[in-house]
Short mmCIF file of C-alpha atoms and ligand atoms in Angstrom, two decimals:
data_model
loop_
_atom_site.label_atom_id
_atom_site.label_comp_id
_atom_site.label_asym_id
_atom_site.label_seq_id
_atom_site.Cartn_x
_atom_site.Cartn_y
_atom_site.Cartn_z
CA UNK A 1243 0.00 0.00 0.00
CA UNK A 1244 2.98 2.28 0.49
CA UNK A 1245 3.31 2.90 -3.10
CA UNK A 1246 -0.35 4.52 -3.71
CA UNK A 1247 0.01 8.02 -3.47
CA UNK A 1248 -3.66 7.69 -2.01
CA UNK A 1249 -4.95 6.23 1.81
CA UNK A 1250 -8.59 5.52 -0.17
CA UNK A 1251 -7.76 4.80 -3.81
CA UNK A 1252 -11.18 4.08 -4.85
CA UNK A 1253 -12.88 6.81 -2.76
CA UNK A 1254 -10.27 9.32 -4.04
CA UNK A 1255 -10.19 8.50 -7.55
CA UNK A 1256 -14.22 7.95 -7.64
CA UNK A 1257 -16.16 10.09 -11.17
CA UNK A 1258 -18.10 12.75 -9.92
CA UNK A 1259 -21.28 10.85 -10.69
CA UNK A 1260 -20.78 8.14 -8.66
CA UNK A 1261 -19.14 10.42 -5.90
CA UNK A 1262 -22.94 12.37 -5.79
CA UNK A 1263 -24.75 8.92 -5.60
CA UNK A 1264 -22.36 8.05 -2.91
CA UNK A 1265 -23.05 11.60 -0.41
CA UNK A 1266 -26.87 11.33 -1.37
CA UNK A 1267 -27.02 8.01 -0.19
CA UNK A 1268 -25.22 8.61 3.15
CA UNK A 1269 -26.95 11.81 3.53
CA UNK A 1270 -30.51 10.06 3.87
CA UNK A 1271 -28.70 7.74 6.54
CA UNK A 1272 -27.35 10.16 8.58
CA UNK A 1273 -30.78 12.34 8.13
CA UNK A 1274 -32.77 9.04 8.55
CA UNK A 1275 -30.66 8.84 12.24
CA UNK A 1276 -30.94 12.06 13.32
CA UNK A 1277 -34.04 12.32 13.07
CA UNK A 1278 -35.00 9.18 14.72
CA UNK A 1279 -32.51 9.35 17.37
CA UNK A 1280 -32.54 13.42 18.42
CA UNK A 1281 -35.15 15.11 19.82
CA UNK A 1282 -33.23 18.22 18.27
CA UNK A 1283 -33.34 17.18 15.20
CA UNK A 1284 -37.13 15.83 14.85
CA UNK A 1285 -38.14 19.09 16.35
CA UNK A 1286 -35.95 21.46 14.20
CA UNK A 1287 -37.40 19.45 11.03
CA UNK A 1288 -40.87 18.59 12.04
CA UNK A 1289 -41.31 22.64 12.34
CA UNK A 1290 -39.92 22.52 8.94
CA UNK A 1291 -42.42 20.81 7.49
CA UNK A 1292 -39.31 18.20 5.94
CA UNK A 1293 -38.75 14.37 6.91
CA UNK A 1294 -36.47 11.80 5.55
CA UNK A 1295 -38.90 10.67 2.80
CA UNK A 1296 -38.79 14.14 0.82
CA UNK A 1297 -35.16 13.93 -0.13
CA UNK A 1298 -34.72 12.04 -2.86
CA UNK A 1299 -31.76 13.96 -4.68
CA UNK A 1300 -28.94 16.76 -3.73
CA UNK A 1301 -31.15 19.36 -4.68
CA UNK A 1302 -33.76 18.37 -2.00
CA UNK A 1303 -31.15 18.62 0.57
CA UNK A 1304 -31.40 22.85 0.22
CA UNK A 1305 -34.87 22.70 1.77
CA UNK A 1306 -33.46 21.47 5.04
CA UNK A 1307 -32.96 24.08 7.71
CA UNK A 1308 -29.27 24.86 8.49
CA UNK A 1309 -27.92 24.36 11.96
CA UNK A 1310 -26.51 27.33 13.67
CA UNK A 1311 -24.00 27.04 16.31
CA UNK A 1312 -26.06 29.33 18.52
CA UNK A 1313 -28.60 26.09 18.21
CA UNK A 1314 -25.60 23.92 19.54
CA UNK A 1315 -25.61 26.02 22.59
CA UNK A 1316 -29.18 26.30 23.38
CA UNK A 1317 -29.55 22.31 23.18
CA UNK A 1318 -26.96 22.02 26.31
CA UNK A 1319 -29.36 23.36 28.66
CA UNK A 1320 -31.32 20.11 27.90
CA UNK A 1321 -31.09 16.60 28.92
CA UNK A 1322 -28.83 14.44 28.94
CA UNK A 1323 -26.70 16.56 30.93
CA UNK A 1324 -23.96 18.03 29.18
CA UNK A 1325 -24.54 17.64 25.71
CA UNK A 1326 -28.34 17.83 25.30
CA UNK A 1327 -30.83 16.24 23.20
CA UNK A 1328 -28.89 17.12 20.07
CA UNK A 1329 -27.07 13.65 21.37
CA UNK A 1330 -28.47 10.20 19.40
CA UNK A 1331 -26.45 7.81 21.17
CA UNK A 1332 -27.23 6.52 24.87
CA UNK A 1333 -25.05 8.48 27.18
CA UNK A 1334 -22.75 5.08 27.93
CA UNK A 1335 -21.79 5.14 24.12
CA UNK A 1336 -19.86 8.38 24.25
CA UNK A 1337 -16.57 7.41 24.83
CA UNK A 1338 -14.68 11.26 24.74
CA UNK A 1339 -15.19 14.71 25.40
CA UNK A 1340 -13.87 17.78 23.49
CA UNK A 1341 -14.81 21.25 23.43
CA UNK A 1342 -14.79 24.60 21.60
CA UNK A 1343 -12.64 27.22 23.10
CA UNK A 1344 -15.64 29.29 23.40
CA UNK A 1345 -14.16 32.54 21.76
CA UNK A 1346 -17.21 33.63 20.28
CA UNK A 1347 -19.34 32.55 23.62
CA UNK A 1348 -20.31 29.33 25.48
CA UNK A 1349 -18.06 26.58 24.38
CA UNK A 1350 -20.04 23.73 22.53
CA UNK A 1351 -19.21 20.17 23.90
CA UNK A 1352 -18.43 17.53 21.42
CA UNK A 1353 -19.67 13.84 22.63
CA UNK A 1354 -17.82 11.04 20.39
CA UNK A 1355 -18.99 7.21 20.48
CA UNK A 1356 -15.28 4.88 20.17
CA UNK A 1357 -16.68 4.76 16.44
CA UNK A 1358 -16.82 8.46 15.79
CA UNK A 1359 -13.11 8.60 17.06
CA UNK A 1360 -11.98 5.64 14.67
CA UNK A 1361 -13.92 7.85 11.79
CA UNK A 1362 -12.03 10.74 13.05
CA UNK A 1363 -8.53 9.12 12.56
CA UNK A 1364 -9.89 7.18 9.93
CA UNK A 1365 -10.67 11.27 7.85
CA UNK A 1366 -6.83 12.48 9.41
CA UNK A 1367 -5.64 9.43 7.72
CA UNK A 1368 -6.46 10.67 3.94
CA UNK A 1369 -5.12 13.92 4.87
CA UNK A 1370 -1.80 12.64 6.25
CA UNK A 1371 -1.31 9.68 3.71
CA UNK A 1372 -1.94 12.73 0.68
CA UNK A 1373 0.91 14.80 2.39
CA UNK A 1374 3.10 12.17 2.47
CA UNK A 1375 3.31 10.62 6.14
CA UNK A 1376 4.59 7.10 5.65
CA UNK A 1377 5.38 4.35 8.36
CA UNK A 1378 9.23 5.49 7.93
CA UNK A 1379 8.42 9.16 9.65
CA UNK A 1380 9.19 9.87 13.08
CA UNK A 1381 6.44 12.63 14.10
CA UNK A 1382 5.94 15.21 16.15
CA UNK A 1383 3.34 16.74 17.55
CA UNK A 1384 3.93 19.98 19.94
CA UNK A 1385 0.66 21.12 21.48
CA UNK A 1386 -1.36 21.14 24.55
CA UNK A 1387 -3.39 17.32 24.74
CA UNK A 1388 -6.28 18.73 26.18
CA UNK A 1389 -10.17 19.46 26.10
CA UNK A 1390 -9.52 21.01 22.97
CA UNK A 1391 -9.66 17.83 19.70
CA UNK A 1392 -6.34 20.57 18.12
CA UNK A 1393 -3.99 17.89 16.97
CA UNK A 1394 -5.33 14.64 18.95
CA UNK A 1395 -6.98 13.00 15.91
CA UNK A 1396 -3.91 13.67 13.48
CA UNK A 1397 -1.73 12.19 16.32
CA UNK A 1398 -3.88 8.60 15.95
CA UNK A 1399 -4.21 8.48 12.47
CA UNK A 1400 -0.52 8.64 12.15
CA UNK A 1401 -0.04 5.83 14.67
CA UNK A 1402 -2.53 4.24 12.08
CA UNK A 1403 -0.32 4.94 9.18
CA UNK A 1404 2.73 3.29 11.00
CA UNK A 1405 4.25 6.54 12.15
CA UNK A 1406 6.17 6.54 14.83
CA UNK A 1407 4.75 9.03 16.97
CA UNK A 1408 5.85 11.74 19.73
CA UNK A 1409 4.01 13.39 21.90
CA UNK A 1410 4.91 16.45 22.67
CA UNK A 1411 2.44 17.52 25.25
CA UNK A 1412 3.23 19.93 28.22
CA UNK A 1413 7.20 20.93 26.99
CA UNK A 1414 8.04 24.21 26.76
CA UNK A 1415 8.85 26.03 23.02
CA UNK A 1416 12.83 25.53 23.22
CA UNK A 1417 12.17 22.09 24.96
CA UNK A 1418 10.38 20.93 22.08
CA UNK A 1419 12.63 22.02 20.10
CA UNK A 1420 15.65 20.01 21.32
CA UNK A 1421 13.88 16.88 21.33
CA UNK A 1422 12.75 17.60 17.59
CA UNK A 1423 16.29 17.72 17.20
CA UNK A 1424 17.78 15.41 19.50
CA UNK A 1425 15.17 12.52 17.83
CA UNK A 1426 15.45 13.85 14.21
CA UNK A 1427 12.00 14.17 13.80
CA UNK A 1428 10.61 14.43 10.27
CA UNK A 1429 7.44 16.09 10.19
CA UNK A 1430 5.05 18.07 12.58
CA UNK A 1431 1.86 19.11 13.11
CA UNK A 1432 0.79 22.76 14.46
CA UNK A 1433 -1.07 26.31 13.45
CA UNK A 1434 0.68 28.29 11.73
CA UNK A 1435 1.43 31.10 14.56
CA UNK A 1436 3.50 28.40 16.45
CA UNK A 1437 5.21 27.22 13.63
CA UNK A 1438 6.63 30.40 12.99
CA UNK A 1439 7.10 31.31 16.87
CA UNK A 1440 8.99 28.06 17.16
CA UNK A 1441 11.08 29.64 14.06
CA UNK A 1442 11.64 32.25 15.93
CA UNK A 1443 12.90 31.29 19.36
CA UNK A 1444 15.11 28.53 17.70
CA UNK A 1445 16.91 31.15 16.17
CA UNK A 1446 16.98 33.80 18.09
CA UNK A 1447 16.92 32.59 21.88
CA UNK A 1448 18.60 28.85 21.02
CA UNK A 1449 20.76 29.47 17.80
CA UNK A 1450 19.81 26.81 16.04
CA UNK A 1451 18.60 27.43 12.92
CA UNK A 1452 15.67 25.84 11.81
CA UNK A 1453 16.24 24.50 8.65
CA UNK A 1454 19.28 22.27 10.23
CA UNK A 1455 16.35 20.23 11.96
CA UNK A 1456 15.39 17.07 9.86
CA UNK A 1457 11.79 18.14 9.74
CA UNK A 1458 10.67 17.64 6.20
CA UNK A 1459 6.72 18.23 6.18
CA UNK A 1460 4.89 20.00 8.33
CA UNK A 1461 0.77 20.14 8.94
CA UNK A 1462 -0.89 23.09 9.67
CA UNK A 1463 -4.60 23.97 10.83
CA UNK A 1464 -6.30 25.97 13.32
CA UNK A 1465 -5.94 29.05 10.99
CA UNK A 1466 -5.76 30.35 7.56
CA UNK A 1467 -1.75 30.95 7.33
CA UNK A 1468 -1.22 27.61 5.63
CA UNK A 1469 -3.44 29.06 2.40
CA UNK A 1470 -1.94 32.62 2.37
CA UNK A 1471 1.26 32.14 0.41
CA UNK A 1472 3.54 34.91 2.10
CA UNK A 1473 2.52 33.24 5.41
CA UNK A 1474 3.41 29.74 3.76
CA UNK A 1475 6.72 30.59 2.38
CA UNK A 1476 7.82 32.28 5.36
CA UNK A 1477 7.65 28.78 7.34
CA UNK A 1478 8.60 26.90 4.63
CA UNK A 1479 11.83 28.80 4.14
CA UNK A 1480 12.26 28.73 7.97
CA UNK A 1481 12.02 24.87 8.23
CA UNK A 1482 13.44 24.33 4.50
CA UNK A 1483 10.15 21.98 4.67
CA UNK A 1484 7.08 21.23 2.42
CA UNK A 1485 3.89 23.03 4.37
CA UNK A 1486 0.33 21.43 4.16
CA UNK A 1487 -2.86 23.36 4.61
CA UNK A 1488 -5.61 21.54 6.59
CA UNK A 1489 -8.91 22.65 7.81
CA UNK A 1490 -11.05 20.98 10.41
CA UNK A 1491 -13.16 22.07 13.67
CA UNK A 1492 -14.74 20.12 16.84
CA UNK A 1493 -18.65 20.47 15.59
CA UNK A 1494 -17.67 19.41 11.99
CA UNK A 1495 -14.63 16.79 11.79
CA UNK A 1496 -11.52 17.09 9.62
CA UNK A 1497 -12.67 18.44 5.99
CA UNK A 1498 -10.21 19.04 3.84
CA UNK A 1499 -6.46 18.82 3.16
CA UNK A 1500 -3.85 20.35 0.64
CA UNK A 1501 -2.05 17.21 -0.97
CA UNK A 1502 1.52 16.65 -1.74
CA UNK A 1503 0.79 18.66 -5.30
CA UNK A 1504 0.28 21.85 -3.02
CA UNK A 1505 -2.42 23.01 -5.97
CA UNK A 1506 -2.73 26.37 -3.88
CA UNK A 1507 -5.85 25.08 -1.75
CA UNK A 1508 -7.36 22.14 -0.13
CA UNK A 1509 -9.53 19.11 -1.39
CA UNK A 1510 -12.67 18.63 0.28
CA UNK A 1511 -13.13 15.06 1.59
CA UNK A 1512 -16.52 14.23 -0.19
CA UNK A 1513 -16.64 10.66 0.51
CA UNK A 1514 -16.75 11.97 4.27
CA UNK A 1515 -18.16 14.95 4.10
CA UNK A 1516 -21.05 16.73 1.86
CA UNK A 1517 -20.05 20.93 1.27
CA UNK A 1518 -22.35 23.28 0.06
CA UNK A 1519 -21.22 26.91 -0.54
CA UNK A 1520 -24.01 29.79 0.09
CA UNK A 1521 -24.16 33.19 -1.17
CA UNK A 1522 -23.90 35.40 1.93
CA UNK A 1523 -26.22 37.82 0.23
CA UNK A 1524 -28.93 35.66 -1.53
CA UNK A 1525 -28.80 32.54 0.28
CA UNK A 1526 -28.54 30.62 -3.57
CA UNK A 1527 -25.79 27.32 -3.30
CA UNK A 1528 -22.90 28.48 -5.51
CA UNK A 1529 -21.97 25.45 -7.82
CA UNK A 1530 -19.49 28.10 -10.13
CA UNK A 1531 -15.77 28.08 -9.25
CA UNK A 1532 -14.64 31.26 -8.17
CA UNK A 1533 -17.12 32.89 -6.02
CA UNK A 1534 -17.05 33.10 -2.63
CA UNK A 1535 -19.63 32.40 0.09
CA UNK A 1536 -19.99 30.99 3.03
CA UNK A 1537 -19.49 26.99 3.52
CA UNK A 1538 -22.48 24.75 4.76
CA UNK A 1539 -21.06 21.58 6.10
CA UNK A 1540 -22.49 18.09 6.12
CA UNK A 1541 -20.57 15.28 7.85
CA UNK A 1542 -21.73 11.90 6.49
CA UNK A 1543 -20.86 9.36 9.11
CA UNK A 1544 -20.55 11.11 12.20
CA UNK A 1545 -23.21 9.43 14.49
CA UNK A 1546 -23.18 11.10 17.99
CA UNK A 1547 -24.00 14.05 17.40
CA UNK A 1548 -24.26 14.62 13.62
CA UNK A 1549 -23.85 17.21 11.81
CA UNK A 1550 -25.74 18.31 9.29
CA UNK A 1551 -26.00 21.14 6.63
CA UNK A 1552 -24.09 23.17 9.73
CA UNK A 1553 -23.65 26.53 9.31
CA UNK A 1554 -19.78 26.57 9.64
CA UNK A 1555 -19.13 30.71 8.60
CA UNK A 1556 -16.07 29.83 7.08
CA UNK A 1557 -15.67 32.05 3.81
CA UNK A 1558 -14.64 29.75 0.68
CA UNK A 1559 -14.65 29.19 -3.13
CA UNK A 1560 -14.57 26.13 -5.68
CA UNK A 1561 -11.08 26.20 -7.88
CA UNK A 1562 -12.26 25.82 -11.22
CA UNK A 1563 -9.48 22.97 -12.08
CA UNK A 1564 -9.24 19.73 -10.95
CA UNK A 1565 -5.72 19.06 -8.85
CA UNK A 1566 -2.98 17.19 -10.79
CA UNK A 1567 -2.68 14.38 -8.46
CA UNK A 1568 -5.78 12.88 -9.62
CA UNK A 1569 -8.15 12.95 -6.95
CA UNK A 1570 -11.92 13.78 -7.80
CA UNK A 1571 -12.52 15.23 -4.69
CA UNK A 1572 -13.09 19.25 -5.30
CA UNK A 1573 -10.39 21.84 -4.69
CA UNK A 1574 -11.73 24.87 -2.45
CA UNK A 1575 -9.38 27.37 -3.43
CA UNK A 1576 -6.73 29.14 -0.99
CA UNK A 1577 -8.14 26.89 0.91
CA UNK A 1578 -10.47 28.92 3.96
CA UNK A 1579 -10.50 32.67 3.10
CA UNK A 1580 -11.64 33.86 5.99
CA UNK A 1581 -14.57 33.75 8.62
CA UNK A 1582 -17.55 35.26 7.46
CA UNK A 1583 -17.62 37.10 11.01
CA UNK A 1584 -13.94 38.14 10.46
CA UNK A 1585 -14.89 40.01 7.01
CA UNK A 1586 -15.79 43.14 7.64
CA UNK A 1587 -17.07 46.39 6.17
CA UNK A 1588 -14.60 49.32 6.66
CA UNK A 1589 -15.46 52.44 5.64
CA UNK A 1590 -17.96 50.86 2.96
CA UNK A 1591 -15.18 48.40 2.07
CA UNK A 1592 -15.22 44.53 2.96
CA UNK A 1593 -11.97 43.60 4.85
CA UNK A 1594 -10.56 40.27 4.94
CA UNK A 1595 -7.93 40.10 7.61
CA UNK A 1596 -6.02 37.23 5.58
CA UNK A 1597 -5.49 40.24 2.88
CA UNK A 1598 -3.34 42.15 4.99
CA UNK A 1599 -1.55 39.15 6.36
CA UNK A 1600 -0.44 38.58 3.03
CA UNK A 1601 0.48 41.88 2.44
CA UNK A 1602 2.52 41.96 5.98
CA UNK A 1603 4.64 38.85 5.30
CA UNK A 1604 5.09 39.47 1.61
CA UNK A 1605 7.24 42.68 2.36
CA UNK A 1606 11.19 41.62 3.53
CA UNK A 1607 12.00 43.30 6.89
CA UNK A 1608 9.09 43.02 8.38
CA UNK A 1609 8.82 40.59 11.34
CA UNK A 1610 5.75 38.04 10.96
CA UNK A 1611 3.81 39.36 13.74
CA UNK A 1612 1.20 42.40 12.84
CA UNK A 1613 -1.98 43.81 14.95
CA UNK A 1614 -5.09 45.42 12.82
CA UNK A 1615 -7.13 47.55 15.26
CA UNK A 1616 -10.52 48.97 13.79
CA UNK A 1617 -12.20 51.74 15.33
CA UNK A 1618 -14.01 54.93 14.84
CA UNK A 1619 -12.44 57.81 16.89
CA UNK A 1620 -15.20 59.98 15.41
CA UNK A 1621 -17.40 59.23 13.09
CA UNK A 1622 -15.23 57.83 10.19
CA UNK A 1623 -13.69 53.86 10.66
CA UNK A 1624 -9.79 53.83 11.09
CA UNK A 1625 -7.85 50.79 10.45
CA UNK A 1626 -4.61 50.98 12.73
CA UNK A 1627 -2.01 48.61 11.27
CA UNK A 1628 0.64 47.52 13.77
CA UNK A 1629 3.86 45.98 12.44
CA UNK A 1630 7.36 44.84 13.71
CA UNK A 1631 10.58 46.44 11.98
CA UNK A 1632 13.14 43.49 11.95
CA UNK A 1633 16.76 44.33 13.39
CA UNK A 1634 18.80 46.52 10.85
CA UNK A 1635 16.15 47.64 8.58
CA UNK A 1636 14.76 51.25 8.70
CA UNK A 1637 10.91 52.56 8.13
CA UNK A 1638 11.87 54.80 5.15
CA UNK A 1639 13.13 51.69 3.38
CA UNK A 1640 10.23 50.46 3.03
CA UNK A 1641 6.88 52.35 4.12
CA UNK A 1642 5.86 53.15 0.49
CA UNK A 1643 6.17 49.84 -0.32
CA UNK A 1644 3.72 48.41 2.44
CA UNK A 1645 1.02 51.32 1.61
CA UNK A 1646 1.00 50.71 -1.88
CA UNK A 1647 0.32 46.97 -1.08
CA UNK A 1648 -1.99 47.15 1.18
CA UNK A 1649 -4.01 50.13 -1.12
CA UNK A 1650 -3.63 47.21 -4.41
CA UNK A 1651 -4.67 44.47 -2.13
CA UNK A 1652 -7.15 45.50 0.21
CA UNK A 1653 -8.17 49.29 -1.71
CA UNK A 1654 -7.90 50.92 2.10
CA UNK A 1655 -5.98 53.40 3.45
CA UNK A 1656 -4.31 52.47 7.05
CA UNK A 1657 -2.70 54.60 10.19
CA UNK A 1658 0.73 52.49 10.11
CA UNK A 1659 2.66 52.37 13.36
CA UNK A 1660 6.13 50.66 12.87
CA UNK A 1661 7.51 49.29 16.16
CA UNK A 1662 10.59 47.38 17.40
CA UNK A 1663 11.07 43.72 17.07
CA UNK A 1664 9.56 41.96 19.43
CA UNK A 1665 7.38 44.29 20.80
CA UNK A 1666 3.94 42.44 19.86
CA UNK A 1667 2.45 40.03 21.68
CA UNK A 1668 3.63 36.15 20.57
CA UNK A 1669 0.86 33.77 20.58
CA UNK A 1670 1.30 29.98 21.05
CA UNK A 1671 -1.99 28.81 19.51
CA UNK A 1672 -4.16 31.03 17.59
CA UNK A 1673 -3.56 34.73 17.39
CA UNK A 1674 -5.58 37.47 18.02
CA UNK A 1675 -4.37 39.81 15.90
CA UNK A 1676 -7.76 41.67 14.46
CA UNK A 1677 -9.67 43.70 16.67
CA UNK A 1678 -12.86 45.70 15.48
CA UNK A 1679 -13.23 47.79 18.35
CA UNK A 1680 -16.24 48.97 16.35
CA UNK A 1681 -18.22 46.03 17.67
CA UNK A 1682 -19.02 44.28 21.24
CA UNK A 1683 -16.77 41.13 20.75
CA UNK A 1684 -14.07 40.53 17.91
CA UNK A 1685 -14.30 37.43 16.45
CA UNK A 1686 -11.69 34.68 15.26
CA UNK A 1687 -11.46 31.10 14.83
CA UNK A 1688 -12.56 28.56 17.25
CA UNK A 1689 -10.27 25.99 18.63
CA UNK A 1690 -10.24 23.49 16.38
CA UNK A 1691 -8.25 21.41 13.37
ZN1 ZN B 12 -4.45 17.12 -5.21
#
């Protein structure tokens, strides 16, 4: 099997027709269960006038109310105590408990039966086995094991594979580092912030430089950087190692994954997972590539607490080419644009975050940490733009360079403040680096894969 460039060859390689027979099919099953087993669900589609019987193609699937994480919430209150009735297992079935960091409010708690986890590893598997994790690769996997399902389900499917894996739980930054080193580890798993904070202190508090570390592949998810290819390059040069894209989250499951042929976005798992894109404005399903809108998320298989047509507010598109390696499975492109929270209107403009990221770690001399503060001092919006001068290089050098980017990219002006290295906060999971003052809460991504 080691010589397939694919975990599933059949399911990867399957023609679109059969792959739509295939998610219709297990989308009546998992609607079929839901709504036998969860009082949620018979409620939320008994009000909707919709049952199991009325879907008898794709199409049909549109008239089925979406599932807002606000709904998630609510159900918690219920019994059984502490998932709620959204649950369609008995209670002694669910074999783990993960949460959402609760960012944007109440966390959401995520039962999984011992069969949802082996589906869980069994979805990190294709992602893994497409970025080229073999049994020969020592890996390494430097985050918290905690409430949060992060990097936990990527650590057992590559145990699956035949990895030999390392757990790299509660050690400090520089400790991680030396065992990376001391083991010759040869590919990781982390967000993008730490991968480039780990960069960072290896060089500049240890010495070592990156690069000299035998990592050759590393995973990313919990945020966009992965897809934005300034943010990319910057930790591939650092590590001298390919970088994967991967997007996943508690509520959902693991979705999609770049593979080896890094086509500049992700493929979407369709034999696992059904993804509908939605115009923000008119609520149509895009089918054309190239247009974004928000990504409604169906997970075929999961059976605790399914998920289905979920309301996920990540922003995406469809590529309009198929990837060279060969699998039918859809490309989203850039892989997840943004949150469809995160995008903003500024000054009548829509702002995208990942758009000035890009522009930020494009520009040489600039360190990779940036803040973006939105307010309105009076009663126009201002967009302060915080960013870190490296060592050596001066702010006449290249000012005019970083507004004429950031005017071409994002068609804003900005209030620039240039400050010393190091003198913004380092973050060693997600970053918080947008702020819209504007409103109550600022949002960003929820713990997740
Ligand atoms: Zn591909």
């Amino acid at each position: 099997m080691t010589d397939s460039q694919y975990w599933n060859p059949l399911l990867e390689t399957l023609p679109r027709e059969k792959l739509k027979q295939l998610q219709l099919k297990k989308f009546q099953r998992i609607f079929t269960w839901a709504y036998d087993h969860s009082k949620f669900h018979r409620r939320l589609y008994d009000d909707a006038g919709i049952c199991p019987g009325d879907i008898h193609s794709l199409a049909d699937i549109r008239n089925i109310p979406k599932v807002e994480k606000s709904m998630m919430r609510d159900i918690q209150n219920k019994d059984p105590f502490p998932y709620g009735d959204g649950l369609c297992v008995p209670l002694e079935e669910v074999s783990v408990f993960r949460q959402t960091s609760g960012t944007t409010g109440q966390p959401v708690y995520q039962p999984d039966t011992w069969q949802d986890w082996e589906w869980w590893s069994e979805c990190w598997s294709f992602i893994l086995w497409a970025q080229g994790y073999r049994p020969k690769d020592r890996v390494f996997l430097p985050f918290g094991y905690n409430i949060f399902v992060a990097f936990w389900a990527g650590h057992y499917a590559a145990e699956k594979l035949g990895c030999e894996v390392v757990p790299g739980g509660v050690l400090d930054t520089q400790a991680r580092i030396l065992k990376i080193q001391e083991l010759k580890a040869t590919a990781m798993m982390a967000t993008p912030t730490y991968i480039l904070r780990m960069a960072e202190v290896a060089k500049h508090k240890m010495g070592i430089h990156p690069a000299s570390l035998s990592i050759d592949k590393i995973t990313c998810a919990g945020e966009p950087g992965a897809g934005i290819p300034a943010t990319k390059k910057r930790m591939e040069e650092a590590f001298g190692a390919k970088v994967y894209d991967h997007s996943g989250a508690t509520e959902i499951g693991a979705w999609s994954y770049e593979c080896s042929h890094q086509p500049l976005g992700m493929h979407v798992n369709e034999a696992m997972f059904l993804v509908e894109i939605e115009d923000v404005e008119t609520g149509e399903i895009i089918e054309e590539a190239g247009k974004q809108g928000k990504m409604v998320i169906t997970a075929l298989d999961r059976m605790a607490q399914p998920c289905i047509r979920f309301d996920s507010k990540d922003v995406i598109e469809w590529d309009k080419n198929p990837c060279t390696c060969g699998r039918s499975f859809r490309v989203i492109r850039g892989g997840v644009i943004g949150r469809a929270d995160d995008i903003t209107k500024v000054k009548g403009v829509l702002l995208s975050p990942a758009a000035i990221e890009e522009v930020v770690r494009s520009i040489d001399g600039l360190g990779d940490e940036y803040e973006v503060v939105v307010d309105r001092p009076g009663d126009v919006d201002r967009i302060v733009l915080k960013v870190e001068l490296l060592t050596g290089v001066s702010k006449s050098e290249i000012e005019g360079q970083l507004r004429d980017q950031l005017r071409l990219k994002t068609n804003l002006g900005y209030a620039i403040e240039f400050l010393g290295y190091g003198s913004l906060p380092r973050y060693k999971l997600k970053a918080k680096r947008f702020k819209d003052l504007r409103k109550k809460h600022s949002f960003h991504r929820e713990e997740g894969v």
